[in-house]
Coordinates of C-alpha atoms in Angstrom, one line a residue:
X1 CA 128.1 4.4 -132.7
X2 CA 126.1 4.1 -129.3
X3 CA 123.1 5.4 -128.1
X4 CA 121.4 5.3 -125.1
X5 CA 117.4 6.5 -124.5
X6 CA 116.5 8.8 -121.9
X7 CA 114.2 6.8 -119.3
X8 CA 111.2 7.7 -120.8
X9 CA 112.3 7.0 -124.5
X10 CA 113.1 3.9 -126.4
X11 CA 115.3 3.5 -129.6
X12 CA 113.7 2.4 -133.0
X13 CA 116.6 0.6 -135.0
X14 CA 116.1 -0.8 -138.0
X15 CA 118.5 -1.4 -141.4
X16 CA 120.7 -4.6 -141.8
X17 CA 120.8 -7.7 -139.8
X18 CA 117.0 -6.4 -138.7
X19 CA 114.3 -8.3 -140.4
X20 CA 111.6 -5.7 -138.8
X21 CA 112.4 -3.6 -136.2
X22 CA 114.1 -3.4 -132.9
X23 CA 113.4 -1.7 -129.7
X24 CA 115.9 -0.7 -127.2
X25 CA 117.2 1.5 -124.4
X26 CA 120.4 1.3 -125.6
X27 CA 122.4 -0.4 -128.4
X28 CA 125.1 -0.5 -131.2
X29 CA 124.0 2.0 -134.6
X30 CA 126.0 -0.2 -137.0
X31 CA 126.7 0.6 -140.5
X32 CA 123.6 0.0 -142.9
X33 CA 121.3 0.5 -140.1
X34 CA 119.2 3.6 -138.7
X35 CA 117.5 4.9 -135.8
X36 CA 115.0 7.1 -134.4
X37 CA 114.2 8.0 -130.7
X38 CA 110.3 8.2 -129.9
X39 CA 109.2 9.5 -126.4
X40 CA 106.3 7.1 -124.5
X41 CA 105.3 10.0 -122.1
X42 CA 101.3 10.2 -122.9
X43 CA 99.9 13.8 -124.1
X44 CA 96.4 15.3 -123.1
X45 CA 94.3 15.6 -126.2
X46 CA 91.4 18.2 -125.6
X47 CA 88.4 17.8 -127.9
X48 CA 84.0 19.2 -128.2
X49 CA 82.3 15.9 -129.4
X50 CA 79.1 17.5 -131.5
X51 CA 77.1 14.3 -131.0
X52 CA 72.6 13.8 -131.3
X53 CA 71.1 11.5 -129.5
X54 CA 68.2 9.2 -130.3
X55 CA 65.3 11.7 -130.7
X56 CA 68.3 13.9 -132.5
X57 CA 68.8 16.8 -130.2
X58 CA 72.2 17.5 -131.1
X59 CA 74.8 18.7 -128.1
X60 CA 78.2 19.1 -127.1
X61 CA 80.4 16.7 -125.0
X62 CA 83.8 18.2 -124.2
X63 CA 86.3 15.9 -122.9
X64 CA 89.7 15.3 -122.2
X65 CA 91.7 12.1 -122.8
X66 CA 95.3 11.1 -122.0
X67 CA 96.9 8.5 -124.4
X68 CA 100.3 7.5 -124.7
X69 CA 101.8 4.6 -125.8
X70 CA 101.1 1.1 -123.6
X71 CA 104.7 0.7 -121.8
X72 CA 103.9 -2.8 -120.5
X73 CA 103.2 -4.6 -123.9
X74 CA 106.3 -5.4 -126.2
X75 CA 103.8 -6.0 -129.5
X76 CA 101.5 -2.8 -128.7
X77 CA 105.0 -0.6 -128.3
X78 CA 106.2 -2.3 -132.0
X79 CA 102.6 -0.9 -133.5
X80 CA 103.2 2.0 -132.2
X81 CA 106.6 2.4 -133.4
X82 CA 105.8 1.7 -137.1
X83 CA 102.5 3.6 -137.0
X84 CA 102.7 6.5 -134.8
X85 CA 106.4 7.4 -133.9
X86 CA 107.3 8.7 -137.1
X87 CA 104.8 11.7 -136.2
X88 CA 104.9 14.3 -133.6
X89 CA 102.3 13.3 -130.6
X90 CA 101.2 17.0 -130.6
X91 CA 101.1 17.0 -134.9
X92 CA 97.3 17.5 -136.4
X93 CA 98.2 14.0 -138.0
X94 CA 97.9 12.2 -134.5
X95 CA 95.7 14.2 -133.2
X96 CA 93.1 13.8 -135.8
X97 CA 93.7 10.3 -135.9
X98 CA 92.5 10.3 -131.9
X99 CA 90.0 12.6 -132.7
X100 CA 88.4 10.6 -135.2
X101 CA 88.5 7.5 -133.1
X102 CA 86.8 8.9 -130.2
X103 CA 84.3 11.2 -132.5
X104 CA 83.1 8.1 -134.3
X105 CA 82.2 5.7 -131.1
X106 CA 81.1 8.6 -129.3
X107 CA 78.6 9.6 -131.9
X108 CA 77.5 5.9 -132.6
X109 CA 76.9 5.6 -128.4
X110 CA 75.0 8.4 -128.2
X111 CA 72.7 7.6 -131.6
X112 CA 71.4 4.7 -129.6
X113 CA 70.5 6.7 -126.3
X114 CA 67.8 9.0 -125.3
X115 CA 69.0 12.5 -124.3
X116 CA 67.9 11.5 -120.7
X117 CA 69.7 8.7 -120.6
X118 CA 72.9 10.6 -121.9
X119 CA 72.6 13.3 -119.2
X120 CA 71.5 11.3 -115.9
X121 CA 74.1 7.9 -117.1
X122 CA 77.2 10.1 -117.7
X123 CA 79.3 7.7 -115.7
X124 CA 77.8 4.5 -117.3
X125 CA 78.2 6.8 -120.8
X126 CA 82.0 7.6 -120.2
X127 CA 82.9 4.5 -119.4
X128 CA 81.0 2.8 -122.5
X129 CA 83.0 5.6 -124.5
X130 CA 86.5 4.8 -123.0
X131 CA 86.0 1.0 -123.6
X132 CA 84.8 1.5 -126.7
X133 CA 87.5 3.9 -128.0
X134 CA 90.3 2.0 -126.4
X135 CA 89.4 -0.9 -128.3
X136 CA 90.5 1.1 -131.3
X137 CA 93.3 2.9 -130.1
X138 CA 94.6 -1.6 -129.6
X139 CA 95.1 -1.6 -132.9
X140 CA 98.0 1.4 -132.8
X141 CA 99.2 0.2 -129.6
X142 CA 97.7 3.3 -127.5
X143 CA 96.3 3.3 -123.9
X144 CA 93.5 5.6 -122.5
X145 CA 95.7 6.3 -119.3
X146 CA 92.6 8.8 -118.1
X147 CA 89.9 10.4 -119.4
X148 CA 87.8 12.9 -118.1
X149 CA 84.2 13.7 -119.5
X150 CA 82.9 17.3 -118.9
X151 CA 79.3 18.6 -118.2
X152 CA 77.2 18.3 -121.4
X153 CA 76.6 21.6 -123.3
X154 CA 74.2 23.1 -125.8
X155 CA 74.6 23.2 -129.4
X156 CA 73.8 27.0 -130.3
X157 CA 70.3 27.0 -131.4
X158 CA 69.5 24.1 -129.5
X159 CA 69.0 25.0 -125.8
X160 CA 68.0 21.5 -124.5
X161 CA 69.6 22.0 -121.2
X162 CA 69.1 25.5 -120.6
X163 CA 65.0 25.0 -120.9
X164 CA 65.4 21.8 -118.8
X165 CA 67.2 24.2 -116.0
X166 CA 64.2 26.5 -116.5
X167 CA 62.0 23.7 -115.8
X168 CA 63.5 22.4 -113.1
X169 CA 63.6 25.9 -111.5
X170 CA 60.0 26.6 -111.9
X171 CA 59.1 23.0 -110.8
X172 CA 61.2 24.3 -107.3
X173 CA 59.5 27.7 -107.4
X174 CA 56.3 26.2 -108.0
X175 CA 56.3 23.1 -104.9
X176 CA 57.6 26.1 -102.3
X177 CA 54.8 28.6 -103.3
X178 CA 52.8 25.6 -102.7
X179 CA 54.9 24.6 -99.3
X180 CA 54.6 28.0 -98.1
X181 CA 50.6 28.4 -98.8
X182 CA 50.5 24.5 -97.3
X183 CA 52.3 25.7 -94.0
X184 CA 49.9 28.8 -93.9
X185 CA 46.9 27.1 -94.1
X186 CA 47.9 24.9 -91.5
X187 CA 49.0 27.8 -89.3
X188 CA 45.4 29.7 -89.8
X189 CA 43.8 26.1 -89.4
X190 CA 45.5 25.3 -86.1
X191 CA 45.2 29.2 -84.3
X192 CA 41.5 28.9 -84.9
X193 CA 41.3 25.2 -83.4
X194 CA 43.5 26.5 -80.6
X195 CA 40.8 29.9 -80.0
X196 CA 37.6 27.6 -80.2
X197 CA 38.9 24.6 -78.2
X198 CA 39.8 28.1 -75.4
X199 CA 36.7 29.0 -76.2
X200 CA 35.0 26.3 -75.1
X201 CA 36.7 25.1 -72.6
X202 CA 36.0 29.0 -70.9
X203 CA 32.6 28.5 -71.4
X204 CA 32.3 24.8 -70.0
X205 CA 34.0 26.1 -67.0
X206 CA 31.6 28.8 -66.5
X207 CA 28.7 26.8 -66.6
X208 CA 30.0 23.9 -64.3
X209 CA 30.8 27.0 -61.8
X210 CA 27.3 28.7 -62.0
X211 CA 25.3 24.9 -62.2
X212 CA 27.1 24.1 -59.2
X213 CA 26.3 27.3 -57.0
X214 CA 23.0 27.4 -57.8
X215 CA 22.8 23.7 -56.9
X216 CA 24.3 24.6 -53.4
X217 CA 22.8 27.4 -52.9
X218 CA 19.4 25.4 -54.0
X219 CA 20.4 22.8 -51.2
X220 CA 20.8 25.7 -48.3
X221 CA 17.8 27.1 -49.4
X222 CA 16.4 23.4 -48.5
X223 CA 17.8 22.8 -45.5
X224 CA 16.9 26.4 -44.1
X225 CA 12.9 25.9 -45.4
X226 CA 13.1 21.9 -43.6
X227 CA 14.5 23.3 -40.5
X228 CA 12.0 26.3 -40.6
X229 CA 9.3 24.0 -41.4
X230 CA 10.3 21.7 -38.9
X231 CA 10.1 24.6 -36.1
X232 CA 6.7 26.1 -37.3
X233 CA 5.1 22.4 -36.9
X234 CA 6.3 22.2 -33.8
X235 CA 5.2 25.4 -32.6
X236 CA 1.9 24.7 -34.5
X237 CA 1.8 21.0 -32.6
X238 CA 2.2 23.4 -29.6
X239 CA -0.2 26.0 -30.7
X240 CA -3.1 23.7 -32.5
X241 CA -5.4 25.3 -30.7
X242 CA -5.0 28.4 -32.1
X243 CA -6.5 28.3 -36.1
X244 CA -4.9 31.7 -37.0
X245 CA -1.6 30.3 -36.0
X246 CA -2.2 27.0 -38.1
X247 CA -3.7 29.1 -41.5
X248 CA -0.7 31.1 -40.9
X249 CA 1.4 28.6 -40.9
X250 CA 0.0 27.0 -44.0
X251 CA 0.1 30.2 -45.8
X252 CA 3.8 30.7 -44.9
X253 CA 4.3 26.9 -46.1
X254 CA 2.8 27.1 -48.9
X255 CA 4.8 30.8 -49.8
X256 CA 7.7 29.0 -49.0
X257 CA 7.4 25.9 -51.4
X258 CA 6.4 28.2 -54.2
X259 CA 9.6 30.7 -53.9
X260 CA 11.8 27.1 -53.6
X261 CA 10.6 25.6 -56.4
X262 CA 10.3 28.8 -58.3
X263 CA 14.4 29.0 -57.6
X264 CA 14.4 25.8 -58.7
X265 CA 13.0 26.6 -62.1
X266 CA 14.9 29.8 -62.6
X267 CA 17.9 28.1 -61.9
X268 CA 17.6 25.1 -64.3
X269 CA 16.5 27.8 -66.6
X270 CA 19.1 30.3 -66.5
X271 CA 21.5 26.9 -66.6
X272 CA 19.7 26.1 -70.3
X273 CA 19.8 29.5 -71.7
X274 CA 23.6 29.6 -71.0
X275 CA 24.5 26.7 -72.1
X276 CA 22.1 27.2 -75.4
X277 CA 23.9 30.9 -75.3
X278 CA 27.7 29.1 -75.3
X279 CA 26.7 26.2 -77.7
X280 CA 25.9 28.9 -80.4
X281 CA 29.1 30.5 -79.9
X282 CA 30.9 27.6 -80.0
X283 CA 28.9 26.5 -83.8
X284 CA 29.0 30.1 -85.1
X285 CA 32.7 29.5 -84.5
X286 CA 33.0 26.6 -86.2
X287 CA 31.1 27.6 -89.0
X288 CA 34.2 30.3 -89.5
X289 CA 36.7 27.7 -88.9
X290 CA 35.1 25.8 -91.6
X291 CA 34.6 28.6 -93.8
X292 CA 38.7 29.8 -93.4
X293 CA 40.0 26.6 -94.3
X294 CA 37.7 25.8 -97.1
X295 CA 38.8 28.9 -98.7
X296 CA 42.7 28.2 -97.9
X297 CA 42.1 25.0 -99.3
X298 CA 40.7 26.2 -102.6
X299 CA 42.7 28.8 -102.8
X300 CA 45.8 26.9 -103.1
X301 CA 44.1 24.4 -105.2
X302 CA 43.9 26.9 -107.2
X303 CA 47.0 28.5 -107.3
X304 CA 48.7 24.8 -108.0
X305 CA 46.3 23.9 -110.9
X306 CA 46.9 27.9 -112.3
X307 CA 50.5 27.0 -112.0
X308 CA 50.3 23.7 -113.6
X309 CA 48.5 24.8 -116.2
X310 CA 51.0 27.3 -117.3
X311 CA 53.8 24.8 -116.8
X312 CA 52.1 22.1 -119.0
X313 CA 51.4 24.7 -121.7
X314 CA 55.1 25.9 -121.6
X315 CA 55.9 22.2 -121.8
X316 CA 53.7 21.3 -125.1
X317 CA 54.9 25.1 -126.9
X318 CA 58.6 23.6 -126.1
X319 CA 57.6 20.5 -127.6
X320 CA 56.1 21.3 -130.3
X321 CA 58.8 23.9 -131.3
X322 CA 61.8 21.1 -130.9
X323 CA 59.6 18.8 -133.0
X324 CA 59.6 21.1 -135.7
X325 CA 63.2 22.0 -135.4
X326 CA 63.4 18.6 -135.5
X327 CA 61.5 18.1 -139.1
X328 CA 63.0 21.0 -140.3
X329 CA 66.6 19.6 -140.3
X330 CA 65.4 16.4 -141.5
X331 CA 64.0 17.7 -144.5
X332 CA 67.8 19.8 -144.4
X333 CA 69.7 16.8 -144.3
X334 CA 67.6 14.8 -146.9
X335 CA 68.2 17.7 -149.2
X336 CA 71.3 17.7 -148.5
X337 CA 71.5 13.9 -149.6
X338 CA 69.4 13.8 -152.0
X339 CA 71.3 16.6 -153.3
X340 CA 74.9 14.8 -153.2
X341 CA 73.2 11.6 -155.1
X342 CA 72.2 13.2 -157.8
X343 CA 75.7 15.2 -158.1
X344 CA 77.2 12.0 -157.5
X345 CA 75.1 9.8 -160.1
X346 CA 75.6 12.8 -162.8
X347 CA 79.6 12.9 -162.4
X348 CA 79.3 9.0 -162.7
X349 CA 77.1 9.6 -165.6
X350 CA 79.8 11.8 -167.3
X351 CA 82.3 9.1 -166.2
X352 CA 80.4 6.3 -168.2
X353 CA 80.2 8.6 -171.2
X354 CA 83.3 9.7 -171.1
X355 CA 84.9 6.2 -171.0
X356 CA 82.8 4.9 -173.7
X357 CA 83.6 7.8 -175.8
X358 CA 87.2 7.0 -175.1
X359 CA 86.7 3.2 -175.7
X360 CA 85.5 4.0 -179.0
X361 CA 87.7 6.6 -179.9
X362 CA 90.3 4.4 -179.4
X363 CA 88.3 1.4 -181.5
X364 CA 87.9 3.9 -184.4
X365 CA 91.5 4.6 -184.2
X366 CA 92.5 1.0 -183.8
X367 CA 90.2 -0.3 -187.0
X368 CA 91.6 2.9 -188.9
X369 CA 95.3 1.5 -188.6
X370 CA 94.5 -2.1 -188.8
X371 CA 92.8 -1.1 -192.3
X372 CA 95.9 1.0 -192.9
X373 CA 98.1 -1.3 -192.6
X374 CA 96.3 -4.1 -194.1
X375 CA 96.4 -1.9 -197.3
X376 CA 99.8 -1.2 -197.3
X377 CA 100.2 -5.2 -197.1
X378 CA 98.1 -6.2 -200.0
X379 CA 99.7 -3.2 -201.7
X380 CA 103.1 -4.8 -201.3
X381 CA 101.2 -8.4 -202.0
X382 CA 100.1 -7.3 -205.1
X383 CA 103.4 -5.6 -205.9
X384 CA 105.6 -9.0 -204.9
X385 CA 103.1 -11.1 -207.5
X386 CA 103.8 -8.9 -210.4
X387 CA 100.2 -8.0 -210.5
X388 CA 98.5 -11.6 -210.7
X389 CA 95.0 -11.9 -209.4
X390 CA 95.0 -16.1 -209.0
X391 CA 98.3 -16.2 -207.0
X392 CA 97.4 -13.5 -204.6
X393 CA 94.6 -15.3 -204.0
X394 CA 96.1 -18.8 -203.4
X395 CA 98.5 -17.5 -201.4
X396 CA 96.0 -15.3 -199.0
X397 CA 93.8 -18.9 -199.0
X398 CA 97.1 -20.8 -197.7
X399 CA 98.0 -17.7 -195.7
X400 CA 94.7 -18.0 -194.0
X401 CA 94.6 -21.5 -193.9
X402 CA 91.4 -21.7 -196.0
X403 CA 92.8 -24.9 -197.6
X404 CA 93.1 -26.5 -194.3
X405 CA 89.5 -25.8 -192.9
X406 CA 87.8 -26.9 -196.5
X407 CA 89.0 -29.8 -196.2
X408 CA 88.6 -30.5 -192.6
X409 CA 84.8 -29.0 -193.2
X410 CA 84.3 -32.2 -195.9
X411 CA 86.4 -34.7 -193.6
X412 CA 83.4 -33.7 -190.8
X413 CA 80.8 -34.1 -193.6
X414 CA 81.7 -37.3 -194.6
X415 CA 82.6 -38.7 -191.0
X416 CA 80.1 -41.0 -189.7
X417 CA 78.6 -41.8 -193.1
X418 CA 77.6 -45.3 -193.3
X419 CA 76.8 -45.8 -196.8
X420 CA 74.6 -49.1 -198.1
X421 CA 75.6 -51.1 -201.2
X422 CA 72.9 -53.1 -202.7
X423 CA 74.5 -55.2 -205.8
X424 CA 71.1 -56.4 -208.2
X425 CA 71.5 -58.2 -211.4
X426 CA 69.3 -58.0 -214.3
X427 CA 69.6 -61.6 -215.8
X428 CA 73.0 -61.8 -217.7
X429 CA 72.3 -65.1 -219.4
X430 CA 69.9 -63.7 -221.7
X431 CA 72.6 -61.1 -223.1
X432 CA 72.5 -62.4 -226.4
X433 CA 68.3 -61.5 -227.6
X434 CA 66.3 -58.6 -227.5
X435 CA 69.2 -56.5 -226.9
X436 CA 67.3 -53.2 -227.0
X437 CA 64.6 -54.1 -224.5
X438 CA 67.7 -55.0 -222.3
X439 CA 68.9 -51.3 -221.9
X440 CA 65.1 -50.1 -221.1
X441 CA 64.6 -53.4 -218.5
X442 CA 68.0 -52.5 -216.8
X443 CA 66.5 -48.7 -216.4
X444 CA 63.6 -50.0 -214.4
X445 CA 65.9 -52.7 -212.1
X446 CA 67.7 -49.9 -211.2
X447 CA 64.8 -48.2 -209.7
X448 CA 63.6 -50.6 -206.3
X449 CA 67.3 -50.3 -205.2
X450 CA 67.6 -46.8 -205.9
X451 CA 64.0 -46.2 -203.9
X452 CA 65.3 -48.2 -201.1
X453 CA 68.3 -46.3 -200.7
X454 CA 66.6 -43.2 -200.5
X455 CA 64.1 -44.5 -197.9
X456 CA 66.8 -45.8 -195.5
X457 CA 68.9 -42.5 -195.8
X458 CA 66.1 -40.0 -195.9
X459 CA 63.0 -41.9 -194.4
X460 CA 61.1 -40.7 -197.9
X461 CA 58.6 -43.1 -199.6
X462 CA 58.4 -43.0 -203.4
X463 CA 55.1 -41.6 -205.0
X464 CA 52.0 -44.1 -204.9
X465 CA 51.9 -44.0 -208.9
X466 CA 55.2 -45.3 -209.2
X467 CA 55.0 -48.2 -206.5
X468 CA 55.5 -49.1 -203.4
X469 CA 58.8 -51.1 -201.3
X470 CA 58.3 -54.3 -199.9
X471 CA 58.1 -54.6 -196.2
X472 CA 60.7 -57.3 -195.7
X473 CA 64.2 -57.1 -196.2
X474 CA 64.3 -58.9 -199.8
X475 CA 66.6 -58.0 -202.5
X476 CA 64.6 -58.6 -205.4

């Protein structure tokens, strides 16, 4: 029959004339062979990633990934078809499989980076994590075609973020208070420098005004007494004669240079006391700037280091509280473990003892039917020899081969012996006398070579009392 795959589809055919598989968009089903259609479209795989970073804060990464099969690469879309095509892309079988995968390198990333680094480096994070996981998803011929990291979230019991959002909010709340009493202080600062510098300038004005009248009206005053003066001396150069005229006019003169010069003095007076008057104003002013700002300025010190305060406290409580957190799951998880070795090491324990009682169970058992049998053999041994002791043994010895290995034992004994003749004679010629001293001489000629034979064998001397062997090599 033929088939034909949809555009998004390929056919899988396998069977005879196929060493491996085959992938098509169409083709011939011939007899002995057999088929299956997979679909290449990629599927959206949704997933929370529980992950802990380096100072192990745990938290939540939810992400999205679209994988599908990689389209473009012949061996990759073989892989996939032996591994993964058999399954449904939305079955728990695939979808733990991708799960796993991206669990795993997501949890090692994160293990080797600080929180911080997690939340402010998300791109530089998601694309370490795609990278990493798409190296793994190679090996079943999957592609990443997108994947989309949400925000990070908090674990339940471990609010990491939602403090830090608290922080960041009072660090906000904190730098306006201190904006807003910044911009006041200013404000009172500049309206006071704006009144005195009025202030003054009022009062310069004043006194330039009333120095200069007096000044002019000091110089008419002048001018009237010089003209006056000028008259009466010439009236008095016209009336010298007269003495009451001239001591009047002297009087009047000197009236007239008193009142001047008293004008004079009141004038520069009054012009002092004014100006002392203004300049006090001006300093008692100041003083009150001074005084405002000083107290703006340590009020908001104030306020800041209050605030500061509290925020560092609030800091080191937080601290200290996800420190112990911190310990206390530690000391969980090492429970936990230590727990598991010990249920591990007593199951192997029962293992071990378990197969040894087996193993010698099973010895027992084998040792009771080799004796069993061997029984029943000599039984029928005994039977077959009518009974005779001697013949059941020689034939067990032959059975066993205990003829064989005696003999070989005493071939082995005897191999490499290099035994030493020595040939002595005791004077044959004088056979025929003294035939009874002869036995008793032939006793004692036997002993050197015996002696000799011994020490070249054995290394052993013969006792001093009996005598001793010559050094050389001599016979007799």
């Amino acid at each position: 029959m033929y088939r034909v795959a949809s555009p998004s589809e390929y056919l899988v055919i396998t069977g005879a004339g196929i060493d491996d598989i085959k992938l098509a968009k169409k083709g011939w089903i011939l007899p002995g062979q057999s088929y299956i259609i997979f679909d290449m479209s990629p599927v959206n795989y949704t997933f929370e990633v529980q992950a802990m970073s380096i100072e192990k804060l745990p938290f939540m990464l939810p992400a999205v990934f679209t994988i599908g099969p990689r389209i473009d690469d012949m061996p990759s879309l073989h892989k996939y078809a032996k591994l993964i095509s058999l399954h449904d892309k939305l079955s728990s079988h695939v979808k733990e499989l991708v799960q796993g995968i991206i669990e795993g390198e997501t949890r090692v990333l994160s293990a080797s980076m600080t929180m911080e680094e997690v939340f402010r480096g998300t791109k530089e994070f998601k694309q370490e994590v795609f990278e990493k996981v798409q190296l793994e998803l190679n090996q079943f011929g999957l592609l990443i075609y997108n994947a989309n990291v949400k925000q990070l979230v908090d674990v339940p019991g471990h609010e990491y973020f939602s403090y830090l959002g608290q922080k960041t909010q009072m660090e906000a709340a904190n730098q306006a208070k201190v904006d807003v009493a910044e911009a006041r202080k200013k404000g009172k600062i500049g309206s006071k420098e704006r009144e005195g510098l009025t202030l003054q300038n009022a009062a310069k004005i004043d006194a330039e005004t009333k120095i200069y009248a007096t000044k002019r009206a000091g110089e008419g005053m002048m001018a009237e007494i010089k003209v006056k003066a000028e008259v009466k001396v010439y009236e008095n150069v016209r009336e010298a004669e007269v003495a009451e005229a001239n001591a009047e006019l002297a009087k009047k003169k000197a009236g007239w240079g008193k009142e001047a010069h008293v004008a004079e003095v009141e004038a520069v007076k009054a012009v002092a006391l004014r100006d002392a008057e203004l300049q006090t104003g001006v300093e008692r002013m100041n003083a009150l700037t001074r005084t405002e700002k000083l107290k703006a300025e340590f009020l908001s010190k104030a306020s800041v280091e209050y605030e500061t305060k509290v925020q560092e406290a609030n800091w080191e409580l937080y601290n200290k509280q996800k420190a112990a957190e911190a310990i206390l799951y530690l000391r969980e998880k090492e429970a936990e473990a230590q727990k598991a070795i010990a249920e591990a090491e007593l199951y192997a324990c029962q293992q071990v003892a378990d197969g040894e009682f087996y193993a010698k169970k099973k010895e027992a058992e084998g040792l009771m039917a080799l004796g069993q049998a061997q029984g029943a053999y000599l039984r029928n041994l005994w039977d077959a020899v009518g009974g005779n002791y001697a013949a059941m043994r020689d034939f067990m010895m032959i059975d066993g081969s205990i003829f064989q290995e005696i003999s070989k034992i005493n071939a082995d004994a005897m191999c490499g012996l290099q035994p030493k003749i020595s040939i002595w004679t005791n004077g044959g010629g004088e056979g025929g006398r003294n035939g009874a001293m002869k036995e008793v001489a032939g006793v004692y000629k036997m002993l050197p070579p015996l002696f000799k034979t011994v020490h070249e064998q054995t290394g052993m001397q013969p006792p001093a009392w009996m005598g001793t062997l010559p050094n050389s090599g001599s016979n007799n």
